[in-house]
Tab-separated table of C-alpha atoms in Angstrom:
chain	number	residue	atom	x	y	z
A	4	MET	CA	1.075	-12.564	-7.663
A	5	ASP	CA	1.360	-12.176	-11.681
A	6	HIS	CA	4.340	-13.804	-12.134
A	7	THR	CA	4.517	-12.358	-15.551
A	8	ARG	CA	5.900	-15.275	-14.214
A	9	SER	CA	8.935	-17.374	-14.661
A	10	LEU	CA	12.116	-16.819	-13.114
A	11	PRO	CA	11.855	-14.020	-11.672
A	12	GLN	CA	9.446	-12.734	-14.111
A	13	SER	CA	9.749	-11.591	-10.791
A	14	PRO	CA	8.444	-8.282	-9.904
A	15	THR	CA	10.154	-5.565	-11.056
A	16	ILE	CA	10.357	-2.179	-9.457
A	17	ASP	CA	11.005	1.196	-10.976
A	18	LEU	CA	11.548	2.408	-7.342
A	19	GLY	CA	9.585	6.084	-8.335
A	20	THR	CA	13.035	7.697	-8.365
A	21	ARG	CA	12.779	9.224	-11.381
A	22	PRO	CA	9.632	10.487	-13.416
A	23	ALA	CA	7.744	7.773	-15.321
A	24	GLN	CA	8.511	8.718	-18.877
A	25	HIS	CA	12.234	8.958	-18.241
A	26	ALA	CA	12.428	5.346	-16.617
A	27	ALA	CA	14.260	2.761	-18.739
A	28	ALA	CA	11.925	0.341	-20.601
A	29	SER	CA	13.765	-2.637	-19.320
A	30	ALA	CA	13.521	-1.134	-15.803
A	31	PRO	CA	11.640	-3.535	-13.287
A	32	VAL	CA	8.579	-1.998	-12.170
A	33	PHE	CA	7.495	-3.297	-8.634
A	34	SER	CA	4.088	-2.856	-6.855
A	35	ARG	CA	3.905	-2.712	-3.045
A	36	LEU	CA	1.703	-4.818	-1.525
A	37	ALA	CA	0.602	-5.328	2.509
A	38	ILE	CA	0.723	-9.159	4.015
A	39	VAL	CA	-1.945	-8.629	6.547
A	40	ASP	CA	-3.445	-10.881	9.464
A	41	ARG	CA	-7.071	-10.897	10.503
A	42	ARG	CA	-6.863	-7.753	12.616
A	43	ARG	CA	-5.328	-5.870	9.547
A	44	GLN	CA	-1.932	-5.705	11.582
A	45	VAL	CA	0.873	-6.045	8.508
A	46	LEU	CA	3.180	-8.862	9.046
A	47	ALA	CA	5.562	-7.205	6.114
A	48	TYR	CA	5.222	-5.853	2.648
A	49	ALA	CA	5.731	-7.708	-0.657
A	50	LEU	CA	7.072	-5.902	-3.874
A	51	PRO	CA	6.038	-8.027	-6.676
A	52	ILE	CA	6.261	-7.141	-10.650
A	53	VAL	CA	3.810	-5.499	-12.442
A	54	ASN	CA	5.549	-5.233	-15.680
A	55	SER	CA	6.858	-7.678	-17.870
A	56	LEU	CA	10.765	-7.340	-19.058
A	57	ASP	CA	11.306	-8.608	-22.587
A	58	ALA	CA	14.535	-10.062	-21.807
A	59	SER	CA	16.801	-13.103	-21.218
A	60	PRO	CA	16.957	-14.568	-17.789
A	61	LYS	CA	20.351	-13.259	-17.079
A	62	GLU	CA	19.567	-9.572	-18.399
A	63	MET	CA	16.205	-9.997	-15.780
A	64	THR	CA	18.660	-10.887	-13.105
A	65	GLU	CA	20.753	-7.850	-14.033
A	66	ALA	CA	17.921	-5.577	-14.104
A	67	LEU	CA	16.752	-6.747	-10.716
A	68	HIS	CA	20.159	-6.725	-9.186
A	69	LEU	CA	20.435	-2.911	-10.475
A	70	ALA	CA	16.983	-1.886	-9.029
A	71	TYR	CA	17.858	-3.453	-5.641
A	72	ARG	CA	21.400	-2.018	-5.521
A	73	THR	CA	19.896	1.521	-5.889
A	74	VAL	CA	16.527	1.078	-3.971
A	75	ASP	CA	16.060	2.646	-0.721
A	76	LEU	CA	13.470	-0.012	0.765
A	77	ALA	CA	12.852	2.036	3.641
A	78	LYS	CA	10.758	4.538	1.635
A	79	TYR	CA	8.248	1.755	0.652
A	80	VAL	CA	8.136	-0.450	3.709
A	81	ALA	CA	9.452	2.219	6.479
A	82	ASP	CA	10.481	-0.403	9.767
A	83	ARG	CA	8.388	-3.249	8.382
A	84	PRO	CA	9.867	-6.430	6.407
A	85	ALA	CA	10.398	-6.547	2.855
A	86	PHE	CA	9.856	-9.394	0.507
A	87	ILE	CA	11.754	-8.988	-2.645
A	88	TRP	CA	12.125	-11.707	-5.601
A	89	ALA	CA	14.883	-13.804	-5.364
A	90	THR	CA	17.216	-14.097	-8.451
A	91	VAL	CA	19.716	-17.146	-8.653
A	92	ASP	CA	22.396	-15.243	-7.304
A	93	MET	CA	20.780	-14.366	-4.304
A	94	LEU	CA	19.682	-17.855	-3.864
A	95	SER	CA	22.694	-19.205	-4.224
A	96	GLY	CA	24.474	-16.926	-1.845
A	97	GLU	CA	26.806	-15.149	-4.824
A	98	ALA	CA	24.827	-11.871	-4.680
A	99	SER	CA	23.870	-9.892	-1.449
A	100	ILE	CA	20.343	-9.308	-0.317
A	101	PRO	CA	19.608	-5.539	0.018
A	102	PRO	CA	19.428	-4.195	3.375
A	103	SER	CA	16.339	-2.701	4.809
A	104	GLY	CA	15.569	-1.725	8.669
A	105	GLY	CA	13.060	-4.302	9.170
A	106	GLY	CA	14.603	-7.408	7.440
A	107	VAL	CA	14.535	-8.571	3.962
A	108	GLY	CA	13.103	-11.921	3.209
A	109	LEU	CA	13.003	-13.735	-0.380
A	110	LEU	CA	9.860	-14.619	-2.596
A	111	ILE	CA	11.243	-17.860	-4.011
A	112	HIS	CA	9.479	-18.873	-7.170
A	113	PRO	CA	8.282	-22.129	-7.892
A	114	SER	CA	10.835	-23.210	-10.412
A	115	GLU	CA	13.445	-23.128	-7.813
A	116	ALA	CA	11.686	-26.860	-6.349
A	117	LEU	CA	12.748	-28.074	-9.914
A	118	ARG	CA	16.249	-26.959	-9.926
A	119	ALA	CA	19.310	-29.494	-9.220
A	120	ASP	CA	20.321	-27.057	-6.470
A	121	GLY	CA	16.933	-25.465	-5.458
A	122	ALA	CA	16.723	-27.543	-2.352
A	123	GLU	CA	20.328	-26.818	-1.223
A	124	ASN	CA	19.762	-23.180	-1.698
A	125	ILE	CA	16.791	-22.477	0.479
A	126	ILE	CA	18.433	-24.898	3.025
A	127	ALA	CA	21.007	-22.630	3.280
A	128	LEU	CA	18.971	-19.352	3.402
A	129	SER	CA	17.076	-20.836	6.440
A	130	GLU	CA	20.368	-21.941	8.110
A	131	ARG	CA	21.211	-18.218	7.764
A	132	SER	CA	17.718	-17.306	9.026
A	133	ILE	CA	16.979	-15.690	6.069
A	134	ARG	CA	13.068	-15.546	5.741
A	135	THR	CA	11.369	-16.795	2.389
A	136	ILE	CA	8.004	-17.390	0.780
A	137	LEU	CA	7.333	-20.039	-1.712
A	138	VAL	CA	5.307	-18.564	-4.230
A	139	ASP	CA	2.565	-20.313	-5.749
A	140	PHE	CA	2.496	-23.520	-3.747
A	141	THR	CA	0.267	-26.320	-5.209
A	142	ASP	CA	2.071	-29.026	-3.731
A	143	GLN	CA	3.918	-29.886	-7.307
A	144	PRO	CA	6.872	-32.271	-7.182
A	145	GLY	CA	9.421	-31.049	-5.167
A	146	GLN	CA	7.496	-28.416	-3.006
A	147	ARG	CA	6.709	-30.362	0.102
A	148	ALA	CA	10.311	-31.347	0.812
A	149	LEU	CA	11.140	-27.567	1.056
A	150	LEU	CA	8.211	-26.835	3.361
A	151	PRO	CA	10.339	-27.324	6.556
A	152	PHE	CA	12.853	-24.776	5.264
A	153	VAL	CA	10.803	-21.816	3.901
A	154	SER	CA	8.901	-19.471	6.536
A	155	HIS	CA	5.781	-19.443	4.491
A	156	VAL	CA	3.882	-20.633	1.461
A	157	MET	CA	1.802	-18.513	-0.982
A	158	ILE	CA	-1.568	-19.908	-2.332
A	159	ASP	CA	-3.351	-18.309	-5.317
A	160	ILE	CA	-6.574	-18.629	-4.314
A	161	GLY	CA	-7.858	-17.211	-7.448
A	162	VAL	CA	-6.988	-20.463	-9.484
A	163	LYS	CA	-10.610	-22.318	-10.508
A	164	GLY	CA	-10.504	-26.049	-9.173
A	165	LEU	CA	-7.418	-25.686	-6.561
A	166	ASP	CA	-8.054	-27.350	-3.406
A	167	VAL	CA	-6.567	-24.821	-1.154
A	168	ALA	CA	-8.213	-26.052	1.992
A	169	THR	CA	-6.023	-29.249	1.397
A	170	LEU	CA	-3.012	-27.280	0.479
A	171	VAL	CA	-3.559	-25.100	3.859
A	172	GLU	CA	-3.648	-28.276	5.981
A	173	ILE	CA	-0.630	-29.232	4.318
A	174	ALA	CA	1.500	-26.202	4.992
A	175	HIS	CA	0.150	-26.329	8.710
A	176	ASN	CA	1.055	-29.636	9.226
A	177	ALA	CA	4.514	-28.935	8.450
A	178	GLY	CA	4.582	-25.827	10.572
A	179	VAL	CA	4.454	-23.372	7.847
A	180	SER	CA	2.142	-20.475	7.702
A	181	VAL	CA	0.042	-19.463	4.923
A	182	ILE	CA	-0.544	-16.448	2.570
A	183	ALA	CA	-3.377	-16.124	0.271
A	184	GLU	CA	-2.708	-13.953	-2.881
A	185	ASN	CA	-5.126	-12.810	-5.689
A	186	VAL	CA	-7.840	-12.132	-2.797
A	187	HIS	CA	-10.243	-9.494	-4.368
A	188	GLY	CA	-13.128	-7.589	-3.514
A	189	LYS	CA	-14.813	-7.143	-0.564
A	190	LEU	CA	-15.763	-10.969	0.009
A	191	GLY	CA	-12.299	-11.867	-1.074
A	192	PRO	CA	-10.663	-11.645	2.863
A	193	ALA	CA	-13.660	-13.669	4.269
A	194	ARG	CA	-13.468	-16.356	1.901
A	195	ALA	CA	-9.843	-16.827	2.241
A	196	TRP	CA	-10.099	-16.875	6.369
A	197	ASP	CA	-12.596	-19.592	5.901
A	198	LEU	CA	-10.338	-21.524	3.942
A	199	GLY	CA	-7.557	-21.419	7.031
A	200	VAL	CA	-5.090	-18.797	5.511
A	201	ASP	CA	-2.838	-17.264	8.111
A	202	TYR	CA	-2.550	-14.053	6.249
A	203	ILE	CA	-3.771	-12.336	2.962
A	204	MET	CA	-1.625	-10.557	0.582
A	205	GLY	CA	-3.355	-7.102	-0.870
A	206	SER	CA	-4.951	-3.929	1.042
A	207	ILE	CA	-5.163	-3.401	4.923
A	208	TYR	CA	-8.549	-1.744	3.655
A	209	GLN	CA	-9.565	-4.944	2.104
A	210	HIS	CA	-12.232	-5.912	4.966
A	211	GLU	CA	-15.632	-5.631	5.147
A	212	LYS	CA	-16.644	-3.102	7.420
A	213	PRO	CA	-20.245	-2.651	8.604
A	214	GLN	CA	-21.542	0.769	6.707
A	215	GLN	CA	-24.797	2.200	7.925
A	216	LYS	CA	-26.325	5.382	8.316
A	217	ARG	CA	-25.248	6.857	11.824
A	218	ASN	CA	-24.943	9.877	13.593
A	219	LEU	CA	-21.521	11.413	13.512
A	220	ASP	CA	-19.457	12.047	16.632
A	221	ALA	CA	-18.217	15.473	17.172
A	222	GLY	CA	-14.622	14.777	15.781
A	223	GLU	CA	-16.168	13.880	12.490
A	224	ILE	CA	-18.390	16.633	12.282
A	225	GLN	CA	-15.664	18.790	12.895
A	226	CYS	CA	-13.433	17.144	10.226
A	227	LEU	CA	-15.949	17.273	7.684
A	228	GLU	CA	-16.747	20.786	8.242
A	229	THR	CA	-12.799	21.658	7.985
A	230	VAL	CA	-12.682	19.805	4.510
A	231	ARG	CA	-15.548	21.498	3.295
A	232	LEU	CA	-14.283	24.815	4.001
A	233	LEU	CA	-10.876	23.693	2.489
A	234	ALA	CA	-12.433	22.677	-0.455
A	235	ALA	CA	-14.159	26.106	-1.370
A	236	SER	CA	-13.332	28.080	-3.941
A	237	ASP	CA	-12.739	31.241	-1.532
A	238	VAL	CA	-10.983	29.775	1.497
A	239	ASP	CA	-12.278	31.310	4.737
A	240	THR	CA	-9.459	31.088	6.925
A	241	GLY	CA	-11.011	32.788	9.828
A	242	ARG	CA	-13.645	30.261	9.716
A	243	ILE	CA	-11.591	27.008	9.489
A	244	ALA	CA	-9.576	28.950	13.067
A	245	GLU	CA	-12.530	29.109	14.446
A	246	VAL	CA	-13.709	25.515	14.011
A	247	LEU	CA	-10.318	24.172	14.551
A	248	SER	CA	-9.959	26.086	17.769
A	249	SER	CA	-12.944	24.350	19.688
A	250	ASP	CA	-10.530	21.121	19.610
A	251	PRO	CA	-7.301	22.256	21.869
A	252	GLU	CA	-5.691	19.101	20.569
A	253	MET	CA	-6.013	20.112	16.818
A	254	THR	CA	-4.870	23.428	17.558
A	255	VAL	CA	-1.902	22.313	19.208
A	256	ARG	CA	-1.024	19.789	16.238
A	257	VAL	CA	-1.628	22.409	13.887
A	258	LEU	CA	1.031	24.509	15.393
A	259	HIS	CA	3.266	21.763	16.136
A	260	LEU	CA	3.196	20.780	12.235
A	261	VAL	CA	3.524	24.618	10.776
A	262	ASN	CA	6.479	25.018	13.305
A	263	SER	CA	8.120	21.561	12.269
A	264	VAL	CA	8.122	22.104	8.450
A	265	ALA	CA	8.974	25.757	8.103
A	266	ILE	CA	12.303	26.376	8.182
A	267	GLY	CA	14.275	29.828	8.572
A	268	LEU	CA	11.332	31.520	10.199
A	269	PRO	CA	12.772	34.296	12.383
A	270	GLN	CA	10.362	33.122	15.448
A	271	ARG	CA	7.572	30.272	16.083
A	272	VAL	CA	4.167	30.579	15.016
A	273	ASP	CA	1.622	31.153	17.705
A	274	SER	CA	-1.286	32.042	15.745
A	275	LEU	CA	-3.730	29.562	14.414
A	276	HIS	CA	-4.812	31.781	11.633
A	277	ARG	CA	-1.377	32.050	10.215
A	278	ALA	CA	-0.526	28.710	10.497
A	279	ILE	CA	-3.727	27.800	8.549
A	280	ILE	CA	-2.678	30.144	5.700
A	281	MET	CA	1.075	28.818	5.775
A	282	LEU	CA	0.103	25.328	5.688
A	283	GLY	CA	-2.293	25.251	2.783
A	284	PRO	CA	-5.668	23.315	2.456
A	285	THR	CA	-3.919	19.958	1.033
A	286	ARG	CA	-1.560	19.755	4.069
A	287	LEU	CA	-4.223	20.994	6.451
A	288	THR	CA	-6.893	18.575	5.198
A	289	THR	CA	-4.232	15.601	5.744
A	290	LEU	CA	-3.659	16.687	9.336
A	291	VAL	CA	-7.502	17.143	10.210
A	292	MET	CA	-8.673	13.542	8.869
A	293	ALA	CA	-5.221	11.915	9.794
A	294	SER	CA	-5.597	13.136	13.304
A	295	LEU	CA	-9.081	11.899	13.754
A	296	ILE	CA	-8.041	8.316	12.429
A	297	SER	CA	-5.045	8.563	14.712
A	298	SER	CA	-7.450	8.440	17.731
A	299	ARG	CA	-8.901	5.180	16.800
A	300	VAL	CA	-6.137	3.035	15.600
A	301	GLN	CA	-2.577	2.782	16.776
A	302	GLN	CA	-0.847	1.845	13.650
A	303	MET	CA	1.385	3.781	11.447
A	304	ASP	CA	0.121	1.608	8.294
A	305	ALA	CA	-3.627	2.673	8.096
A	306	LEU	CA	-2.358	6.469	8.202
A	307	TRP	CA	0.268	5.318	5.651
A	308	TYR	CA	-2.384	3.868	3.263
A	309	LEU	CA	-4.813	6.554	3.519
A	310	LEU	CA	-2.204	9.131	2.391
A	311	ALA	CA	-0.756	6.877	0.175
A	312	ARG	CA	-4.319	6.605	-1.731
A	313	ALA	CA	-4.783	10.235	-1.998
A	314	ALA	CA	-1.510	10.780	-3.467
A	315	ALA	CA	-1.582	8.135	-5.604
A	316	CYS	CA	-4.666	9.649	-7.323
A	317	ARG	CA	-3.323	13.232	-7.292
A	318	GLU	CA	-0.295	11.611	-9.143
A	319	LEU	CA	-2.569	10.161	-11.936
A	320	ILE	CA	-5.275	13.252	-12.064
A	321	GLY	CA	-2.568	15.830	-11.578
A	322	ASP	CA	-4.025	17.787	-9.362
A	323	ASP	CA	-5.498	17.900	-5.437
A	324	THR	CA	-9.063	17.188	-6.901
A	325	GLY	CA	-7.646	13.445	-7.125
A	326	TYR	CA	-6.267	13.721	-3.626
A	327	THR	CA	-9.782	15.012	-2.109
A	328	VAL	CA	-10.917	11.809	-3.992
A	329	GLY	CA	-8.262	9.312	-2.610
A	330	LEU	CA	-8.176	10.821	0.883
A	331	LEU	CA	-12.199	10.622	1.261
A	332	SER	CA	-12.446	7.184	0.095
A	333	ALA	CA	-9.769	5.743	2.484
A	334	PHE	CA	-11.288	7.786	5.037
A	335	SER	CA	-14.554	5.925	4.566
A	336	GLU	CA	-12.737	2.573	4.404
A	337	GLU	CA	-10.867	3.413	7.736
A	338	THR	CA	-14.137	4.992	9.746
A	339	GLY	CA	-16.576	2.851	8.630
A	340	ILE	CA	-18.527	6.305	7.247
A	341	PRO	CA	-20.259	5.523	4.002
A	342	VAL	CA	-19.083	7.470	1.244
A	343	GLY	CA	-22.552	9.072	0.816
A	344	VAL	CA	-22.330	10.534	4.305
A	345	LEU	CA	-19.060	11.934	3.353
A	346	VAL	CA	-20.340	13.386	0.184
A	347	GLU	CA	-23.565	14.828	2.082
A	348	LYS	CA	-21.499	16.340	4.870
A	349	SER	CA	-18.518	17.664	3.003
A	350	LEU	CA	-20.534	19.419	-0.046
A	351	VAL	CA	-17.632	18.187	-2.382
A	352	SER	CA	-18.468	18.753	-6.075
A	353	ALA	CA	-20.921	16.386	-8.361
A	354	GLU	CA	-17.769	15.499	-10.210
A	355	VAL	CA	-16.097	14.031	-6.998
A	356	ALA	CA	-19.434	12.723	-5.432
A	357	ASP	CA	-19.605	10.691	-8.731
A	358	ALA	CA	-16.241	9.359	-8.533
A	359	LEU	CA	-16.855	8.469	-4.732
A	360	GLU	CA	-20.201	6.650	-5.122
A	361	ASN	CA	-19.772	5.295	-8.370
A	362	TYR	CA	-16.010	5.415	-9.713
A	363	GLU	CA	-17.665	7.517	-12.650
A	364	GLY	CA	-15.590	9.987	-14.800
A	365	PRO	CA	-11.684	10.465	-14.669
A	366	LEU	CA	-11.707	10.850	-10.890
A	367	GLY	CA	-13.527	7.574	-10.512
A	368	ALA	CA	-11.251	5.665	-13.198
A	369	ALA	CA	-8.121	6.900	-10.961
A	370	LEU	CA	-9.610	5.974	-7.877
A	371	ALA	CA	-10.761	2.427	-9.051
A	372	ALA	CA	-7.196	1.956	-10.547
A	373	VAL	CA	-5.603	2.900	-7.386
A	374	ILE	CA	-8.025	0.609	-4.842
A	375	ALA	CA	-7.057	-2.393	-7.653
A	376	HIS	CA	-3.518	-1.601	-7.382
A	377	GLU	CA	-3.711	-1.922	-3.766
A	378	GLN	CA	-5.588	-5.328	-3.977
A	379	GLY	CA	-2.799	-6.609	-6.633
A	380	ASP	CA	-5.808	-7.017	-9.120
A	381	ILE	CA	-4.096	-6.367	-12.444
A	382	ALA	CA	-7.279	-7.346	-14.318
A	383	ALA	CA	-9.160	-4.577	-12.680
A	384	ILE	CA	-6.499	-2.123	-13.503
A	385	VAL	CA	-6.809	-2.844	-17.057
A	386	GLU	CA	-10.362	-2.024	-17.047
A	387	THR	CA	-9.710	1.508	-16.086
A	388	ALA	CA	-8.231	4.055	-18.194
A	389	TRP	CA	-4.820	3.377	-16.745
A	390	THR	CA	-1.904	0.542	-17.084
A	391	PRO	CA	-0.770	-1.133	-14.441
A	392	ASP	CA	2.748	0.159	-15.216
A	393	GLN	CA	1.401	3.875	-14.760
A	394	VAL	CA	-0.679	3.074	-11.606
A	395	ALA	CA	2.269	1.431	-10.130
A	396	ARG	CA	4.590	4.544	-10.683
A	397	ALA	CA	2.097	6.961	-9.365
A	398	TYR	CA	1.707	4.642	-6.162
A	399	LEU	CA	5.560	4.138	-5.739
A	400	THR	CA	5.913	8.084	-6.192
A	401	ALA	CA	3.318	8.826	-3.310
A	402	LEU	CA	4.661	6.350	-1.070
A	403	PRO	CA	7.561	8.140	0.068
A	404	TRP	CA	6.026	11.566	0.302
A	405	ALA	CA	2.733	9.796	1.974
A	406	LEU	CA	5.700	8.470	4.869
A	407	GLU	CA	7.324	11.464	5.321
A	408	THR	CA	3.822	13.384	5.974
A	409	VAL	CA	2.886	10.846	8.429
A	410	ARG	CA	6.117	11.560	10.364
A	411	GLN	CA	6.013	15.444	10.031
A	412	LEU	CA	2.207	15.174	11.452
A	413	ASN	CA	3.915	13.273	14.587
A	414	LEU	CA	0.421	11.232	15.332
A	415	THR	CA	1.797	7.879	15.817
């Protein structure tokens, strides 16, 4: 977690409540990172800061309190626990912790271990059953004494020369679970698990999956054929209806969705052809892909990630081509189908193919930036055409839309 990073150069979150160009320069801008176990099950979501506030500690605390008072955390974490940066007033009990359905825990900056009242405050949080994560655990003075009173420690495995295995052992001996941060790339998770950590902070897609050319099953073929038809310049709704009608379950889902979201219709929609026209290409593509994935995974988070990546790419690019790129990329990671196969079967444009296979062009840069954001890899974002602030705002805008879409699809 780049703690732009003294107390709290704590994460800041502009919560996506207004257009980026109108956001106050001093407002915190947060990202949202999943804390996941080896099975990709989400323990919680952390909200670390991605921008640096040129302000005094008092001003930073006030900015965080204002953000926390106005944010609806459920839009960004659903019913999962959230971990937000603790301010001095939260630690002392003088400021309340914002509510959320899944509960809210605190990210504890390492400087708290050095404060005269640091241990007392953290013990008090433990007595109130408030979960805490001691960030940047390196076994520095004062940190080990706090272990009996924190829920987890977070270790930055990207720090060169850090004896991570020993730190993990120290934490485990104290009965504390370990979260690894700065777990980057496809090989990062395997290294983290080998070091003995219990969770990683990053993306649920950040796990190596075997990708090899194979025969697609009937559902995958139907899905990609529908995507191809929907991406055509002249959408053939009759042919789409023919393809979808071969799957009774899909027909029911399409009709259910259109009747759920269409307000004020004089009568229910019973025609698949009419439903396809009313839903439009983007929503229908989403339904088809999400339906296939939901038959494989029984967790909301996978669908949410898939749609959030697509919507964030759309926010950055400004049109639905970005959405298609993000959706196909996440679909590949979730299903294990190589992107080359998706490109071949869905007959996407050369521009989309280059973005998916090589991260080339504006679409490829946007996709690379969003994936790096999902992993909390600030350096990788900087290498693209985008800034961490821009990508975080796009992702925060995408999250509530994606969550509402998952709920409308009624697949979980």
